[in-house]
CSV table of C-alpha atoms in Angstrom, one decimal:
chain,number,residue,atom,x,y,z
A,1,PHE,CA,11.5,5.0,6.7
A,2,LEU,CA,12.6,4.4,3.2
A,3,LEU,CA,9.4,5.8,1.8
A,4,VAL,CA,9.6,8.9,4.0
A,5,THR,CA,13.2,9.4,2.7
A,6,MET,CA,12.0,9.0,-0.8
A,7,GLN,CA,9.2,11.6,-0.3
A,8,VAL,CA,11.6,14.1,1.2
A,9,SER,CA,14.1,13.4,-1.6
A,10,ILE,CA,11.6,14.0,-4.4
A,11,MET,CA,10.3,17.2,-2.8
A,12,ASN,CA,13.8,18.6,-2.6
A,13,GLN,CA,14.6,17.6,-6.2
A,14,ARG,CA,11.3,18.6,-7.7
A,15,GLY,CA,12.7,21.7,-9.4
A,16,HIS,CA,15.6,19.8,-10.9
A,17,LEU,CA,13.8,16.9,-12.6
A,18,LEU,CA,13.9,16.2,-16.3
A,19,PRO,CA,12.3,19.2,-18.2
A,20,CYS,CA,9.5,17.8,-20.4
A,21,THR,CA,10.0,20.3,-23.3
A,22,TYR,CA,9.5,19.5,-27.0
A,23,ASN,CA,10.8,22.6,-28.8
A,24,VAL,CA,13.7,21.3,-30.8
A,25,HIS,CA,14.9,24.9,-31.5
A,26,THR,CA,15.5,25.7,-27.8
A,27,LYS,CA,18.8,25.2,-26.2
A,28,THR,CA,17.4,24.1,-22.9
A,29,PHE,CA,17.9,20.6,-21.6
A,30,GLY,CA,14.8,18.4,-22.3
A,31,THR,CA,13.1,15.7,-24.3
A,32,GLU,CA,12.8,17.9,-27.5
A,33,THR,CA,10.1,15.8,-29.1
A,34,ILE,CA,6.3,15.7,-28.7
A,35,PRO,CA,6.1,11.9,-27.9
A,36,GLY,CA,9.1,12.2,-25.6
A,37,ALA,CA,7.5,15.2,-23.8
A,38,CYS,CA,4.2,13.3,-23.3
A,39,LEU,CA,6.1,10.2,-22.1
A,40,CYS,CA,8.2,12.4,-19.8
A,41,GLU,CA,5.1,14.1,-18.2
A,42,TRP,CA,3.2,10.8,-17.9
A,43,THR,CA,6.1,9.0,-16.1
A,44,LYS,CA,6.9,12.1,-14.0
A,45,GLY,CA,3.4,12.0,-12.6
A,46,PHE,CA,4.0,8.5,-11.2
A,47,LEU,CA,7.4,9.5,-9.9
A,48,LEU,CA,5.9,12.3,-7.8
A,49,ALA,CA,3.0,10.2,-6.6
A,50,PHE,CA,4.7,6.8,-5.9
A,51,PRO,CA,5.8,7.5,-2.3
A,52,PRO,CA,2.4,8.5,-1.1
A,53,LEU,CA,0.7,5.6,-2.9
A,54,ALA,CA,3.2,3.1,-1.5
A,55,LEU,CA,2.9,4.5,2.0
A,56,VAL,CA,-0.9,4.1,2.1
A,57,VAL,CA,-0.7,0.6,0.7
A,58,ILE,CA,1.9,-0.3,3.4
A,59,TRP,CA,-0.5,1.0,6.1
A,60,LEU,CA,-3.3,-1.1,4.7
A,61,LEU,CA,-1.1,-4.1,4.6
A,62,VAL,CA,-0.1,-3.7,8.2
A,63,ALA,CA,-3.7,-3.2,9.3
A,64,ARG,CA,-4.7,-6.3,7.4
A,65,ASP,CA,-2.0,-8.4,9.1
A,66,LEU,CA,-3.0,-7.1,12.6
A,67,GLN,CA,-6.7,-8.0,12.0
A,68,ASN,CA,-6.1,-11.4,10.3
A,69,LYS,CA,-3.6,-12.6,12.9
A,70,ARG,CA,-5.8,-11.5,15.8
A,71,LEU,CA,-8.8,-13.4,14.4
A,72,PHE,CA,-6.7,-16.4,13.3
A,73,TYR,CA,-5.4,-17.0,16.8
A,74,GLY,CA,-8.8,-16.3,18.4
A,75,LEU,CA,-10.4,-19.0,16.3
A,76,LEU,CA,-7.5,-21.4,16.8
A,77,LYS,CA,-8.0,-21.2,20.6
A,78,GLN,CA,-11.6,-22.2,20.0
A,79,LYS,CA,-10.5,-25.3,17.9
A,80,ALA,CA,-10.9,-23.8,14.5
A,81,ILE,CA,-8.4,-23.0,11.7
A,82,LEU,CA,-8.9,-19.9,9.6
A,83,GLN,CA,-7.7,-20.8,6.1
A,84,PHE,CA,-6.7,-17.8,4.1
A,85,THR,CA,-7.6,-18.2,0.4
A,86,LYS,CA,-4.6,-18.2,-1.8
A,87,ARG,CA,-4.3,-15.1,-4.0
A,88,SER,CA,-1.2,-14.2,-6.0
A,89,VAL,CA,0.2,-10.7,-5.3
A,90,TRP,CA,0.2,-10.4,-9.1
A,91,LEU,CA,-3.6,-10.7,-9.3
A,92,ASP,CA,-4.5,-8.2,-6.7
A,93,PRO,CA,-5.8,-5.0,-8.4
A,94,LEU,CA,-4.3,-2.6,-5.9
A,95,MET,CA,-0.9,-4.3,-6.0
A,96,LEU,CA,-1.0,-4.4,-9.8
A,97,PHE,CA,-1.6,-0.6,-9.9
A,98,LEU,CA,1.3,-0.1,-7.5
A,99,PHE,CA,3.6,-2.3,-9.7
A,100,PHE,CA,2.4,-0.3,-12.7
A,101,SER,CA,3.3,2.9,-11.0
A,102,PHE,CA,6.7,1.5,-10.1
A,103,LEU,CA,7.4,0.5,-13.8
A,104,ASN,CA,6.5,4.1,-14.8
A,105,VAL,CA,9.0,5.4,-12.2
A,106,ILE,CA,11.7,3.1,-13.8
A,107,ALA,CA,10.6,4.3,-17.2
A,108,HIS,CA,11.1,8.0,-16.2
A,109,VAL,CA,14.6,7.3,-14.9
A,110,ALA,CA,15.4,5.4,-18.1
A,111,LEU,CA,14.1,8.3,-20.2
A,112,TYR,CA,16.3,10.6,-18.2
A,113,TYR,CA,19.3,8.5,-19.0
A,114,ALA,CA,18.4,8.4,-22.7
A,115,VAL,CA,18.1,12.2,-22.8
A,116,LEU,CA,21.5,12.5,-21.2
A,117,VAL,CA,23.0,10.2,-23.8
A,118,VAL,CA,21.4,12.1,-26.7
A,119,LYS,CA,22.3,15.5,-25.2
A,120,PHE,CA,26.0,14.5,-25.0
A,121,ASP,CA,26.0,13.2,-28.6
A,122,ASP,CA,27.3,9.6,-28.4
A,123,GLY,CA,26.9,9.3,-24.6
A,124,GLU,CA,30.6,9.0,-24.0
A,125,GLU,CA,30.6,11.4,-21.1
A,126,VAL,CA,27.7,9.6,-19.5
A,127,ALA,CA,29.5,6.2,-19.9
A,128,GLN,CA,32.7,7.7,-18.5
A,129,ASP,CA,30.7,8.6,-15.3
A,130,ALA,CA,29.5,5.0,-14.8
A,131,ASN,CA,32.3,4.3,-12.3
A,132,VAL,CA,31.5,7.5,-10.5
A,133,LEU,CA,27.9,6.6,-10.4
A,134,SER,CA,28.7,3.3,-8.7
A,135,ALA,CA,30.8,5.1,-6.2
A,136,ALA,CA,27.9,7.4,-5.5
A,137,ILE,CA,25.6,4.5,-4.9
A,138,ARG,CA,28.0,3.1,-2.4
A,139,SER,CA,28.9,6.3,-0.5
A,140,GLY,CA,25.9,8.5,-1.1
A,141,PRO,CA,27.3,11.9,-1.9
A,142,LEU,CA,25.2,14.0,-4.3
A,143,ASN,CA,27.9,16.1,-5.8
A,144,VAL,CA,30.2,13.4,-7.2
A,145,PHE,CA,29.7,14.5,-10.8
A,146,PRO,CA,31.3,17.7,-12.1
A,147,ALA,CA,29.5,20.8,-11.4
A,148,ARG,CA,29.0,21.4,-15.1
A,149,THR,CA,26.5,18.6,-15.3
A,150,GLU,CA,23.7,19.4,-12.9
A,151,HIS,CA,21.4,16.9,-14.5
A,152,LEU,CA,23.9,14.1,-14.0
A,153,THR,CA,23.9,14.9,-10.3
A,154,THR,CA,20.1,14.8,-10.3
A,155,PHE,CA,20.1,11.5,-12.2
A,156,THR,CA,22.5,10.0,-9.6
A,157,HIS,CA,20.3,11.3,-6.8
A,158,LEU,CA,17.2,9.6,-8.4
A,159,VAL,CA,19.0,6.3,-8.7
A,160,THR,CA,20.5,6.3,-5.2
A,161,ALA,CA,17.7,8.0,-3.2
A,162,PHE,CA,14.7,6.9,-5.1
A,163,ILE,CA,15.1,3.9,-7.4
A,164,ILE,CA,17.1,1.6,-5.1
A,165,PRO,CA,14.7,2.2,-2.1
A,166,SER,CA,11.6,1.7,-4.4
A,167,VAL,CA,13.0,-1.6,-5.5
A,168,LEU,CA,13.3,-2.7,-1.9
A,169,ILE,CA,9.8,-1.5,-1.2
A,170,VAL,CA,8.4,-3.5,-4.1
A,171,GLY,CA,10.3,-6.5,-2.9
A,172,PHE,CA,8.8,-6.0,0.6
A,173,PHE,CA,5.3,-6.1,-0.9
A,174,VAL,CA,6.0,-9.3,-2.9
A,175,LEU,CA,7.4,-11.1,0.1
A,176,ASN,CA,4.8,-9.9,2.7
A,177,TYR,CA,1.6,-10.1,0.7
A,178,ASP,CA,0.8,-13.6,1.9
A,179,VAL,CA,-0.3,-13.3,5.6
A,180,GLU,CA,0.1,-17.1,6.2
A,181,LYS,CA,3.9,-16.9,6.0
A,182,SER,CA,4.0,-15.0,9.3
A,183,LEU,CA,1.6,-17.3,11.2
A,184,VAL,CA,2.7,-19.9,13.6
A,185,PRO,CA,2.8,-23.3,11.8
A,186,LEU,CA,0.1,-25.7,13.0
A,187,SER,CA,2.7,-28.3,14.0
A,188,GLN,CA,4.3,-25.8,16.3
A,189,TYR,CA,0.9,-24.9,17.9
A,190,VAL,CA,0.2,-28.6,18.5
A,191,HIS,CA,3.6,-29.2,20.0
A,192,GLU,CA,3.5,-26.1,22.3
A,193,THR,CA,-0.1,-26.5,23.5
A,194,GLY,CA,0.0,-30.3,23.9
A,195,VAL,CA,-3.1,-30.9,21.7
A,196,SER,CA,-3.6,-34.6,21.0
A,197,ALA,CA,-3.7,-36.1,17.5
A,198,ASP,CA,-7.5,-36.8,17.9
A,199,GLU,CA,-8.2,-33.1,18.8
A,200,THR,CA,-6.1,-32.0,15.9
A,201,LEU,CA,-8.2,-34.0,13.5
A,202,ARG,CA,-11.4,-32.5,15.0
A,203,LEU,CA,-10.3,-28.9,14.3
A,204,VAL,CA,-12.8,-27.0,12.2
A,205,VAL,CA,-11.4,-25.6,9.0
A,206,MET,CA,-13.0,-22.4,7.9
A,207,SER,CA,-12.0,-20.3,4.9
A,208,ASP,CA,-11.7,-16.5,5.3
A,209,THR,CA,-14.5,-16.0,2.7
A,210,HIS,CA,-16.9,-18.1,4.8
A,211,CYS,CA,-15.9,-16.3,7.9
A,212,ARG,CA,-16.4,-12.9,6.2
A,213,ALA,CA,-19.9,-14.1,5.1
A,214,ILE,CA,-20.8,-14.9,8.7
A,215,LEU,CA,-19.5,-11.5,10.0
A,216,ASP,CA,-21.5,-9.7,7.2
A,217,GLU,CA,-24.7,-11.1,8.8
A,218,PRO,CA,-26.3,-9.2,11.6
A,219,GLN,CA,-24.6,-10.4,14.8
A,220,GLU,CA,-28.0,-10.8,16.5
A,221,ARG,CA,-28.6,-13.6,14.0
A,222,TRP,CA,-25.7,-15.9,15.2
A,223,ARG,CA,-24.4,-14.8,18.5
A,224,LYS,CA,-25.9,-15.2,22.0
A,225,ASN,CA,-26.2,-12.5,24.6
A,226,LYS,CA,-23.6,-14.2,26.8
A,227,ASP,CA,-21.0,-14.0,24.0
A,228,ASP,CA,-19.5,-10.8,25.4
A,229,ASN,CA,-15.8,-11.5,25.2
A,230,PHE,CA,-13.6,-12.1,22.1
A,231,GLU,CA,-13.1,-15.8,22.7
A,232,ASP,CA,-16.9,-16.5,23.1
A,233,ARG,CA,-17.6,-14.5,20.0
A,234,CYS,CA,-15.1,-16.6,18.0
A,235,GLY,CA,-16.9,-19.7,19.4
A,236,ALA,CA,-20.2,-18.3,18.1
A,237,VAL,CA,-18.7,-17.8,14.7
A,238,ILE,CA,-17.6,-21.4,14.7
A,239,ARG,CA,-21.1,-22.6,15.8
A,240,GLU,CA,-22.7,-20.7,13.0
A,241,PHE,CA,-20.3,-22.2,10.5
A,242,ASP,CA,-21.1,-25.7,11.8
A,243,ASP,CA,-24.8,-25.1,11.7
A,244,VAL,CA,-25.1,-23.5,8.2
A,245,LYS,CA,-22.1,-24.3,6.0
A,246,GLU,CA,-24.1,-23.0,3.1
A,247,TYR,CA,-22.3,-19.7,2.6
A,248,PRO,CA,-21.3,-19.2,-1.0
A,249,ASP,CA,-17.7,-19.2,-2.0
A,250,GLU,CA,-17.0,-15.6,-2.9
A,251,GLY,CA,-13.5,-16.1,-4.3
A,252,SER,CA,-10.4,-14.7,-2.6
A,253,ILE,CA,-10.2,-11.5,-0.6
A,254,THR,CA,-8.2,-8.6,-2.1
A,255,LEU,CA,-6.2,-6.1,-0.2
A,256,MET,CA,-8.9,-3.5,-0.6
A,257,ASP,CA,-11.2,-5.8,1.4
A,258,ALA,CA,-8.5,-6.1,4.1
A,259,SER,CA,-10.6,-4.8,7.0
A,260,TRP,CA,-13.5,-7.4,6.8
A,261,ALA,CA,-12.6,-8.8,10.2
A,262,ALA,CA,-12.9,-5.4,11.9
A,263,LYS,CA,-16.7,-5.9,12.2
A,264,LEU,CA,-15.8,-8.4,15.0
A,265,LEU,CA,-12.5,-7.0,16.3
A,266,LEU,CA,-13.7,-3.4,16.7
A,267,ASP,CA,-17.1,-4.3,18.1
A,268,PRO,CA,-17.6,-1.9,21.0
A,269,THR,CA,-19.7,-4.5,22.9
A,270,LEU,CA,-16.7,-6.8,23.3
A,271,LYS,CA,-15.6,-7.0,26.9
A,272,GLY,CA,-12.2,-7.9,28.3
A,273,SER,CA,-8.9,-6.1,28.7
A,274,SER,CA,-7.3,-7.8,25.7
A,275,ALA,CA,-10.2,-6.9,23.4
A,276,ARG,CA,-10.2,-3.4,24.6
A,277,LEU,CA,-6.5,-3.0,24.2
A,278,PHE,CA,-6.6,-4.4,20.6
A,279,ARG,CA,-9.5,-2.1,19.7
A,280,VAL,CA,-7.7,1.0,21.0
A,281,THR,CA,-4.5,0.0,19.3
A,282,LEU,CA,-6.0,-0.8,15.9
A,283,SER,CA,-8.3,2.3,16.0
A,284,THR,CA,-5.3,4.5,16.8
A,285,PHE,CA,-3.3,3.1,14.0
A,286,LEU,CA,-6.1,3.6,11.5
A,287,ALA,CA,-6.8,7.1,12.7
A,288,VAL,CA,-3.1,8.1,12.5
A,289,SER,CA,-2.8,6.5,9.0
A,290,LEU,CA,-5.8,8.5,7.8
A,291,MET,CA,-4.4,11.8,9.1
A,292,MET,CA,-1.0,11.0,7.4
A,293,THR,CA,-2.8,10.2,4.2
A,294,ILE,CA,-4.5,13.6,4.2
A,295,ILE,CA,-1.1,15.2,4.6
A,296,LEU,CA,0.3,13.2,1.7
A,297,LEU,CA,-2.6,14.2,-0.5
A,298,ALA,CA,-2.0,17.8,0.4
A,299,LEU,CA,1.6,17.5,-0.8
A,300,LEU,CA,0.4,16.5,-4.2
A,301,ILE,CA,-1.9,19.5,-4.6
A,302,PRO,CA,0.9,21.9,-5.8
A,303,ASP,CA,1.8,19.5,-8.5
A,304,VAL,CA,-1.8,19.3,-9.7
A,305,ILE,CA,-2.1,23.1,-9.7
A,306,LEU,CA,1.2,23.4,-11.6
A,307,CYS,CA,-0.1,21.0,-14.3
A,308,VAL,CA,-3.3,22.9,-14.7
A,309,GLN,CA,-1.4,26.2,-15.0
A,310,LYS,CA,0.9,24.7,-17.7
A,311,ILE,CA,-2.1,23.3,-19.7
A,312,TRP,CA,-3.7,26.8,-19.4
A,313,VAL,CA,-0.7,28.5,-21.1
A,314,GLY,CA,-0.5,25.9,-23.9
A,315,ASN,CA,1.8,23.2,-22.6
A,316,TYR,CA,-0.8,20.5,-23.4
A,317,GLN,CA,1.7,17.6,-22.8
A,318,SER,CA,1.2,18.4,-19.0
A,319,ALA,CA,-2.2,16.8,-19.3
A,320,PHE,CA,-0.5,13.4,-19.2
A,321,GLN,CA,1.2,14.2,-15.9
A,322,LEU,CA,-2.2,15.5,-14.6
A,323,LEU,CA,-3.8,12.2,-15.7
A,324,ALA,CA,-1.1,10.1,-14.0
A,325,LEU,CA,-1.3,12.2,-10.8
A,326,SER,CA,-5.1,12.0,-10.8
A,327,GLY,CA,-5.0,8.2,-11.1
A,328,CYS,CA,-2.6,7.9,-8.2
A,329,ILE,CA,-4.7,10.3,-6.1
A,330,VAL,CA,-7.8,8.2,-6.8
A,331,GLY,CA,-5.8,5.1,-5.7
A,332,VAL,CA,-4.7,6.8,-2.5
A,333,ILE,CA,-8.2,7.9,-1.7
A,334,ALA,CA,-9.6,4.4,-2.4
A,335,THR,CA,-7.0,2.8,-0.2
A,336,ALA,CA,-7.7,5.4,2.5
A,337,ARG,CA,-11.4,4.5,2.3
A,338,SER,CA,-10.5,0.9,3.1
A,339,LEU,CA,-8.5,2.1,6.1
A,340,GLY,CA,-11.3,4.4,7.3
A,341,THR,CA,-14.3,2.0,6.8
A,342,PRO,CA,-13.7,0.1,10.1
A,343,LEU,CA,-13.6,3.4,12.1
A,344,TRP,CA,-16.8,4.6,10.4
A,345,CYS,CA,-18.6,1.3,11.2
A,346,GLN,CA,-17.3,1.4,14.8
A,347,ALA,CA,-18.5,5.0,15.3
A,348,ARG,CA,-21.8,4.3,13.7
A,349,GLU,CA,-22.4,1.3,16.0
A,350,VAL,CA,-21.5,3.4,19.1
A,351,PHE,CA,-23.9,6.1,18.2
A,352,ARG,CA,-26.6,3.6,17.3
A,353,ARG,CA,-26.3,1.9,20.7
A,354,ARG,CA,-26.3,5.3,22.5
A,355,GLY,CA,-29.4,6.3,20.7
A,356,SER,CA,-31.3,3.1,21.4
A,357,PRO,CA,-33.4,2.8,24.6
């Protein structure tokens, strides 16, 4: 909800953002220097693209959690523990790019404030409005500042409706990146199911990288024809792990590889009402997420066209905004690809089985 609000907010304020001009002789409000104009355009690109990028990453994070939890509890019922490889949120390439975009958003607002200070000489008028800004943050009105300072109102709006929600969103990513935090502790599972101490010691421990390596193999290699339901298929994975145990350690799994378990979870040959319900639920979520991603990408097209038009008429500093927008669009498309890969594999498997005699 916060990201949707941010997207609507930035769309409404698009025409009132900091002008990235560098002609010192003009009387218009802007950066007035070439480096400032380039920095302004660069950070503005991330400001415009941050909500779509964060939304797509959240959808991928939710899809990852749904799949990992389903597989974790399925293996646990078959006396195996799926151990997720520890990976810091600060080392995941996709999360690093998201944090980099967030820092550029902060930089744009900081630049906006710096321009306000310079424009009002010693910044006394900006400083005098600090208390009013605090009141705006608490109460939310957009017209707290005097009407003579439209840009102060825009600045307040950016802080209250964009920066504060974006800080909460980044905090959400940091706190929810590790999927193990939301799993039932093993001690609670033992207590609730009445598993004995000897049975607990005999639990098979399998890393997620080993499990992914097994699922990457053709299923005909390790499963039997009778393994038609989800529980039996999980048992087949455990048997293959016990028999081989020679799968190489491929390091940790990044967020871009979040849908590795879908090869099993979305298998159309799985029988049983629970498997069918999960398959429909996950497929629907992924399909809706992809459609929303297309809409979000379409919302960025006018900004890209505007940048090209500005460059065409000689405002070459707009190339920096175009570069930032292009990078974010590539990030959104790459993330959407991770969302869509399970659906593509599922559809391909369905058509393959229909075409086979």
